[in-house]
Short mmCIF file of C-alpha atoms in Angstrom, two decimals:
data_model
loop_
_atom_site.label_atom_id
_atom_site.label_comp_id
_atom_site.label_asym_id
_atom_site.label_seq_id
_atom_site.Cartn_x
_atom_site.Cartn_y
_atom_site.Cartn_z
CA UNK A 1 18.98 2.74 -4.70
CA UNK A 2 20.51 1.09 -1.71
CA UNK A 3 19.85 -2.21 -0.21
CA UNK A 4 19.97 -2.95 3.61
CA UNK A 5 18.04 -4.26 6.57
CA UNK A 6 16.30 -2.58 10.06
CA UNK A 7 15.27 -4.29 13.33
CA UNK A 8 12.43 -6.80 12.84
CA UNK A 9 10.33 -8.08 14.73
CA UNK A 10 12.44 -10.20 17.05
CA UNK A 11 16.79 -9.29 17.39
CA UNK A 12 17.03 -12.35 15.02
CA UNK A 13 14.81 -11.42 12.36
CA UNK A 14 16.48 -8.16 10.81
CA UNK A 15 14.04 -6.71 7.55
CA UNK A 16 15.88 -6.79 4.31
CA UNK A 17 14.88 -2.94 2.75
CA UNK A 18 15.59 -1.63 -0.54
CA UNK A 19 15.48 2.00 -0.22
CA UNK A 20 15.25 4.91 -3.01
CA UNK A 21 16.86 8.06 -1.93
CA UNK A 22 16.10 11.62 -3.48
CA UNK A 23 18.87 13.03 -5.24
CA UNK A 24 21.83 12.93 -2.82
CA UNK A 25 23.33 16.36 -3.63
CA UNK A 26 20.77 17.46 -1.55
CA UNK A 27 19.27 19.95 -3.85
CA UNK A 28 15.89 18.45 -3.99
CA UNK A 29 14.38 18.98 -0.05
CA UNK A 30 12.96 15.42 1.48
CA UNK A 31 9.10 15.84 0.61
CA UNK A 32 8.13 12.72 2.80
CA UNK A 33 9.07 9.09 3.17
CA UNK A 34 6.91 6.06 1.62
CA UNK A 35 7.07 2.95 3.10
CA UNK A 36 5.83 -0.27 0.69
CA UNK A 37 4.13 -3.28 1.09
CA UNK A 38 4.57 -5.89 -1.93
CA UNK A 39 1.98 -8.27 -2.85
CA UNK A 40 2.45 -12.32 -2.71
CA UNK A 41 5.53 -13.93 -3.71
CA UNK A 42 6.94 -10.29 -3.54
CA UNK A 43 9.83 -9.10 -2.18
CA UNK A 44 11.95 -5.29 -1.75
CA UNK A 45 12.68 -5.82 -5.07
CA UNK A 46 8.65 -5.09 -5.85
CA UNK A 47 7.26 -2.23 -7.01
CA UNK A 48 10.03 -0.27 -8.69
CA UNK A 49 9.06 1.48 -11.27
CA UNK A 50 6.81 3.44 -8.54
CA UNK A 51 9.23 3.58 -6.11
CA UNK A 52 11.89 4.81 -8.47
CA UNK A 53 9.74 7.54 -9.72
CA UNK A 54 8.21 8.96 -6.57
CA UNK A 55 12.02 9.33 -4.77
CA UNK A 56 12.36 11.76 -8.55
CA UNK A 57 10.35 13.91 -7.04
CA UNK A 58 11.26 14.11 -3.53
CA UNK A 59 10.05 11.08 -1.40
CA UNK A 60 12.10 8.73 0.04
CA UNK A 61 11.10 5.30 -0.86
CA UNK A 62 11.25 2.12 1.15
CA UNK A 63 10.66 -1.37 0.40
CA UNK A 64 10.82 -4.28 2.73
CA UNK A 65 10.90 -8.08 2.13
CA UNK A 66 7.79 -9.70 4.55
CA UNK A 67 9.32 -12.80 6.11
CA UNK A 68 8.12 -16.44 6.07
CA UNK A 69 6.19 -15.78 2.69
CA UNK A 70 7.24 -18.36 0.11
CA UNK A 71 7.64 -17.57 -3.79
CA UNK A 72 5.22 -18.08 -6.02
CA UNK A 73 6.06 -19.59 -9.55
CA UNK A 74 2.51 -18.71 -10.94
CA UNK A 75 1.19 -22.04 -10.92
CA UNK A 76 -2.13 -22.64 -9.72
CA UNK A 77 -1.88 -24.76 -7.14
CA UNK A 78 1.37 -22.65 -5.49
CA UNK A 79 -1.24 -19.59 -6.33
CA UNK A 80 -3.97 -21.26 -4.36
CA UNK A 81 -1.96 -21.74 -1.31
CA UNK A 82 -0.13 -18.95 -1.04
CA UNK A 83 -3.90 -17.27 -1.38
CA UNK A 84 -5.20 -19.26 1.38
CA UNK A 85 -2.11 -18.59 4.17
CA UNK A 86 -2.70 -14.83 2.90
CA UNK A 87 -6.75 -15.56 4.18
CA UNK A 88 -5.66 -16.23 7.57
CA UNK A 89 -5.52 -13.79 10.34
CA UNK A 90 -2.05 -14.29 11.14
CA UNK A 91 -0.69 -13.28 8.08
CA UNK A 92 -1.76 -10.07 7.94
CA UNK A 93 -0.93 -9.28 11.75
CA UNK A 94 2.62 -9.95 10.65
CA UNK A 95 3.09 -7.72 7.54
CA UNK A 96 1.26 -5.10 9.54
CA UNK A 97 3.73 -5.03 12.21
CA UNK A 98 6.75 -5.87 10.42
CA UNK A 99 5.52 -2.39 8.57
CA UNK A 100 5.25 -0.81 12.16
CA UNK A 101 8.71 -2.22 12.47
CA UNK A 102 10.09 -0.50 9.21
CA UNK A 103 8.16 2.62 10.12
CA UNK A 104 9.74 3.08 13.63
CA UNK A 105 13.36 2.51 12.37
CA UNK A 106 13.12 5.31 9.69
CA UNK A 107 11.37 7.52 11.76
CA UNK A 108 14.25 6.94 14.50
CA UNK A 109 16.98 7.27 11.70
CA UNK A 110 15.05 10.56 10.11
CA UNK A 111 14.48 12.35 13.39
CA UNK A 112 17.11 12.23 15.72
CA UNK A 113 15.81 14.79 18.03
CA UNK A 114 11.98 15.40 19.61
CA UNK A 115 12.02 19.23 18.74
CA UNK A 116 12.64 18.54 14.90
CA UNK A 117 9.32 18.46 12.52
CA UNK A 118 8.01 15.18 12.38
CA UNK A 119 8.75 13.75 8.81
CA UNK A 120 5.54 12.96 7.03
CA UNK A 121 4.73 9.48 6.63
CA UNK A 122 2.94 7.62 3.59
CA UNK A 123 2.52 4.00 2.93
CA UNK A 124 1.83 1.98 -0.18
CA UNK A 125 1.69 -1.16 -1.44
CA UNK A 126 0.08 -3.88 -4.03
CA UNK A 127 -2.09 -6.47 -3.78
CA UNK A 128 -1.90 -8.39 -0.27
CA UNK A 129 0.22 -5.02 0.17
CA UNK A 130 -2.87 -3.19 -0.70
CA UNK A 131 -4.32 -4.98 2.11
CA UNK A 132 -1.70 -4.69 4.38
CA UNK A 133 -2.08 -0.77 3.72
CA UNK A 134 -5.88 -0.61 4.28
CA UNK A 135 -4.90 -2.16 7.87
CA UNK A 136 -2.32 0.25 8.08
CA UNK A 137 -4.57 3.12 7.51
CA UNK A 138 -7.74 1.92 9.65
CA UNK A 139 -9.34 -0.63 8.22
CA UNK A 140 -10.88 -2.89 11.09
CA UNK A 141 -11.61 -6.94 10.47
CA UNK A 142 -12.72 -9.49 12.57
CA UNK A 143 -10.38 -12.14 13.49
CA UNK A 144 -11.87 -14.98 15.14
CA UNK A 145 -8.70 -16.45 16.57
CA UNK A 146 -7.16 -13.22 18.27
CA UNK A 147 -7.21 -13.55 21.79
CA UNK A 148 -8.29 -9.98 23.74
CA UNK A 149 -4.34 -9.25 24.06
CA UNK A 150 -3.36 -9.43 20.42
CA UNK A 151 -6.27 -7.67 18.82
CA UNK A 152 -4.26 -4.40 18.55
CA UNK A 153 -0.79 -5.44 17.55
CA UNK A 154 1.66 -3.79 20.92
CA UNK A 155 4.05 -1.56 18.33
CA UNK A 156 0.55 -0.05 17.04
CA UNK A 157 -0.70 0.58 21.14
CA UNK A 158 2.36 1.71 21.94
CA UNK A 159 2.52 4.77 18.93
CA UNK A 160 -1.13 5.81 20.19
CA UNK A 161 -3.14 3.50 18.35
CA UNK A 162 -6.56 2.89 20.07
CA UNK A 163 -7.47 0.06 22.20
CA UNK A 164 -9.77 -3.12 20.02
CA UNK A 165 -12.57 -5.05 21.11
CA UNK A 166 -11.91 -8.52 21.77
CA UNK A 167 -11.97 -10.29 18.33
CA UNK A 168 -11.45 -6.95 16.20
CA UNK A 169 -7.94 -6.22 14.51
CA UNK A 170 -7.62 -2.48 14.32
CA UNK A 171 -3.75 -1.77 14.24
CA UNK A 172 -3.37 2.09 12.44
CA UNK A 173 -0.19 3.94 11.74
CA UNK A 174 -0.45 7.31 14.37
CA UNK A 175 -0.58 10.30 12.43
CA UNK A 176 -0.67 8.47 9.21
CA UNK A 177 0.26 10.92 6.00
CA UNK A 178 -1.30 9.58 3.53
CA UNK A 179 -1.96 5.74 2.52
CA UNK A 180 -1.47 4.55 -1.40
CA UNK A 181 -3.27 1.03 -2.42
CA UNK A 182 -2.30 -0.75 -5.85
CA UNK A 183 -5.12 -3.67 -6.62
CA UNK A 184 -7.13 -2.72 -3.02
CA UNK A 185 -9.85 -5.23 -1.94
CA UNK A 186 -12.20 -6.19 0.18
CA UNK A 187 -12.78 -9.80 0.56
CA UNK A 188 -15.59 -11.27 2.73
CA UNK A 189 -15.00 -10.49 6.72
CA UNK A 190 -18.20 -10.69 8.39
CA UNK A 191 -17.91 -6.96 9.83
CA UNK A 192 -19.85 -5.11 7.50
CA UNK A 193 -18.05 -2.45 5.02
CA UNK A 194 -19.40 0.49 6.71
CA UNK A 195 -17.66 -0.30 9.75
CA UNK A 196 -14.58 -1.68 8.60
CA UNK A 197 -13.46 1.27 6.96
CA UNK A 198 -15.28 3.94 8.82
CA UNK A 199 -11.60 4.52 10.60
CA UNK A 200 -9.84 5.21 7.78
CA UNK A 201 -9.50 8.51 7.96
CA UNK A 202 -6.55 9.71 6.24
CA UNK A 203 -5.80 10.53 2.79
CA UNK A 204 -6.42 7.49 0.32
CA UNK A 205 -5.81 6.78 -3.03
CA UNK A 206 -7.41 3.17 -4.62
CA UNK A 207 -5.90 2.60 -8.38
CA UNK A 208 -7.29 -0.46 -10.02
CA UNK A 209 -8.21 -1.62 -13.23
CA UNK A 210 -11.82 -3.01 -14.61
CA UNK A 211 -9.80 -6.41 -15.78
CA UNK A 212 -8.44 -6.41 -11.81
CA UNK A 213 -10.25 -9.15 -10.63
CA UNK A 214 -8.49 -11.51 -7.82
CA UNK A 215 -5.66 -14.33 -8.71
CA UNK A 216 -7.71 -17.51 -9.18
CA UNK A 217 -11.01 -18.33 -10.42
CA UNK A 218 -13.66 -18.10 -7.40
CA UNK A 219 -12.10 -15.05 -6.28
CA UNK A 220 -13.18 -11.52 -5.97
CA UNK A 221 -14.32 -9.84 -9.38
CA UNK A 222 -13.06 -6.83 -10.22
CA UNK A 223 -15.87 -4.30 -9.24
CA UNK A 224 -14.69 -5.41 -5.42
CA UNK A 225 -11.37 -3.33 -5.80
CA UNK A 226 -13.65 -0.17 -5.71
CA UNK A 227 -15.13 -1.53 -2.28
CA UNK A 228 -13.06 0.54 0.21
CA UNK A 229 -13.07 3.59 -1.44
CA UNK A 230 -17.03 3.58 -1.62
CA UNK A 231 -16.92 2.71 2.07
CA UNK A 232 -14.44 5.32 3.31
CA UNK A 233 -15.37 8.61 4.56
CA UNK A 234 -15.43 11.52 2.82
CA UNK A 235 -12.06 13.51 2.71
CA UNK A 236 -9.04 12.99 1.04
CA UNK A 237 -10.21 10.11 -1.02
CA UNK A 238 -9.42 9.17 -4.46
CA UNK A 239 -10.28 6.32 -7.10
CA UNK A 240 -8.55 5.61 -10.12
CA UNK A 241 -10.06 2.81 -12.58
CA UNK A 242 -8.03 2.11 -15.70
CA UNK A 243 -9.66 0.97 -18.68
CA UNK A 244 -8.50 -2.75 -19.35
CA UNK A 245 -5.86 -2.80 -16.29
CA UNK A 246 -5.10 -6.40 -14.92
CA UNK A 247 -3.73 -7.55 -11.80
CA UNK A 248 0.03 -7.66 -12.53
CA UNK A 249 -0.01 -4.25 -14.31
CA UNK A 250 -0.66 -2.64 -11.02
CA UNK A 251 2.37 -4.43 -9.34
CA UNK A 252 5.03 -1.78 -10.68
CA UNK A 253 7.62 -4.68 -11.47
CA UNK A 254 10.88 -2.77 -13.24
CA UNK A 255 10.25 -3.68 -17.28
CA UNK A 256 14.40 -4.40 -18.41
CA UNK A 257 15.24 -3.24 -21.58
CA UNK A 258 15.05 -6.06 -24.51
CA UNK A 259 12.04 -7.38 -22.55
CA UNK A 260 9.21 -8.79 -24.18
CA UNK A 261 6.59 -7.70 -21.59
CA UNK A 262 5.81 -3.82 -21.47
CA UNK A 263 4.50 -1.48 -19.51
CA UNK A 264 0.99 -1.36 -19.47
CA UNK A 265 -0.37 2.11 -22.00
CA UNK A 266 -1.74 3.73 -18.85
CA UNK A 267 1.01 3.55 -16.49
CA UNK A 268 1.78 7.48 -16.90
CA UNK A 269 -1.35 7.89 -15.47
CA UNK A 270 -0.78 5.93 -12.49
CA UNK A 271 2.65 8.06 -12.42
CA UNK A 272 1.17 10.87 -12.25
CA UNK A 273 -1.55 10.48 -10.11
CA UNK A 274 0.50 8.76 -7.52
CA UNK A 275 3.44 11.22 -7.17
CA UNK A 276 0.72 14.23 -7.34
CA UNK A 277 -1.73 12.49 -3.99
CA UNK A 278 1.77 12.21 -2.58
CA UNK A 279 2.77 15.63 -3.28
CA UNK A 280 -0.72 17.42 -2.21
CA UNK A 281 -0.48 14.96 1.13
CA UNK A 282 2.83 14.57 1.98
CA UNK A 283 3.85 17.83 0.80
CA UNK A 284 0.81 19.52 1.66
CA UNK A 285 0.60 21.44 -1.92
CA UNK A 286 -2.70 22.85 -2.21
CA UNK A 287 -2.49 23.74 -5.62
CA UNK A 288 -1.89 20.46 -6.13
CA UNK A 289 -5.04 18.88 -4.03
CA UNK A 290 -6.73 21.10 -6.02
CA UNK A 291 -5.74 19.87 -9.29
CA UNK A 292 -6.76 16.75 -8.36
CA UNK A 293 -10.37 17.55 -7.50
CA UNK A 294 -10.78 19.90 -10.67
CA UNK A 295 -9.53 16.39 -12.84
CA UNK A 296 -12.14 14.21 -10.47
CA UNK A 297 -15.16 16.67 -12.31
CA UNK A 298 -13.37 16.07 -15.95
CA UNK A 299 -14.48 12.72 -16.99
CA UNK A 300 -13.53 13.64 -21.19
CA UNK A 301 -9.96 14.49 -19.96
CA UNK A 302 -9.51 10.61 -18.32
CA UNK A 303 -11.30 9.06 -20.81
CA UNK A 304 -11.77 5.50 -21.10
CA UNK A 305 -10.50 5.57 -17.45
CA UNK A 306 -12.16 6.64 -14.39
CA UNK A 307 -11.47 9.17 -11.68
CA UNK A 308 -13.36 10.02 -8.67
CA UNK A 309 -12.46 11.82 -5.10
CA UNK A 310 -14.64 11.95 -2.53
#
């Protein structure tokens, strides 16, 4: 695990990373590299415990820190704002191109030379992450303050993203992996489902839990987490619901030893299921794609927990 920053979005606004490296004796080959979104009040600490456990099996994992996103102490009213700046179009712009940002700079440090195989590229995240991710992976929204110039973010135009309509944010990774979402959602845009996610077309997995319902009361229920994946097309995509999961046991927060709080009783699930959609995507297993659609058709075998692919 190594700390560091890469170029942000401006020369004076450097991303703070935390990065989780394969082994280093180089004995396990570089499957793919994972970039990560955290959710509010996050930072590059977020999301360990899946970080640290995909790079075991191959991936190179990267966390960044979004700027200008305050801490949140849980209370209520902190909860409430942080919720509402989240809401607003700007907000997600900037996570989605400070992830373009992080992107770029470890492609540029992974491939030094145009002739080399491109390294394949996942992304991942929880929460407002998850969001962030569903941008990153197609997802289209209307934002009613983007003027015609900003609707496709320029680091997304310039890596061969396509052009938006006026008011439409539409800002995908080019030749996206594979895209991971922890606590996904779909909260009211007035685009209708179909068409915001009708661009997603890479590889998705959703993982949410039927206790997953949004931060505050008045929020989304839980049964909206499964709203993308019903809305994506067909091909690559995969839902995990988890008997009983919450919000924060999605968030992959590193549980020290001595602690009081514990990891949730299905997080080898959402271990396994991860690192193996990484692994049939990334590393292009079939065997392992396979696997995955054979346990889809076993409902006994995930029982009380859901899984569907599509």
């Amino acid at each position: 695990m190594e700390d560091g920053e890469v170029p942000g979005l401006t020369p004076d606004a450097p991303l703070a990373i935390r990065a989780y490296r394969p082994r280093p004796d180089g004995l396990l080959p570089l499957r793919g590299v994972i970039a990560y979104s955290h959710g509010l009040g996050g930072d590059r600490r977020s999301g360990a415990a899946w970080l640290s456990h995909w790079s075991s099996h191959g991936f190179l994992g990267v966390a960044l820190t979004h700027r200008h996103e305050r801490p949140i102490d849980g209370s209520p009213l902190q909860l409430r704002r942080a919720l509402r700046e989240a809401l607003a179009a700007k907000a997600l712009r900037t996570r989605v191109a400070e992830m373009h940002a992080l992107i770029a700079a470890l492609v540029a440090d992974l491939q030094t030379t145009p002739l080399e195989t491109p390294v394949p590229i996942g992304v991942a995240g929880h929460s407002f992450g998850g969001v962030t991710v569903q941008a990153l992976a197609g997802e289209r929204r209307i934002h009613d303050d983007l003027a015609p110039a900003e609707a496709a973010h320029p680091s997304a135009a310039a890596s061969g993203a396509p052009a938006s309509a006026a008011n439409i944010f539409h800002a995908p990774v080019a030749n996206l992996g594979a895209a991971l979402a922890f606590s996904p959602s779909a909260r009211a845009n007035p685009l209708p489902l179909a068409a915001r996610f009708a661009g997603v077309a890479a590889p998705f997995m959703s993982l949410t839990g039927t206790q997953d319902a949004g931060l505050l009361r008045g929020d989304i229920d839980a049964a909206n987490r499964c709203l993308p994946f019903e809305h994506m097309p067909a091909g690559g995509k995969y839902l995990f619901v988890a008997a009983d999961g919450r919000h924060p046991d999605f968030a992959g927060e590193a549980v020290a030893a001595g602690s009081a709080r514990s990891a949730p009783p299905f997080q080898p699930w959402l271990l396994a299921l991860s690192t193996a959609f990484w692994a049939a995507q990334l590393g292009n297993d079939p065997a392992v794609r396979d696997a995955l659609a054979a346990l889809a058709g076993d409902l006994p075998a995930l029982a009380p927990h859901r899984f569907a692919a599509k």
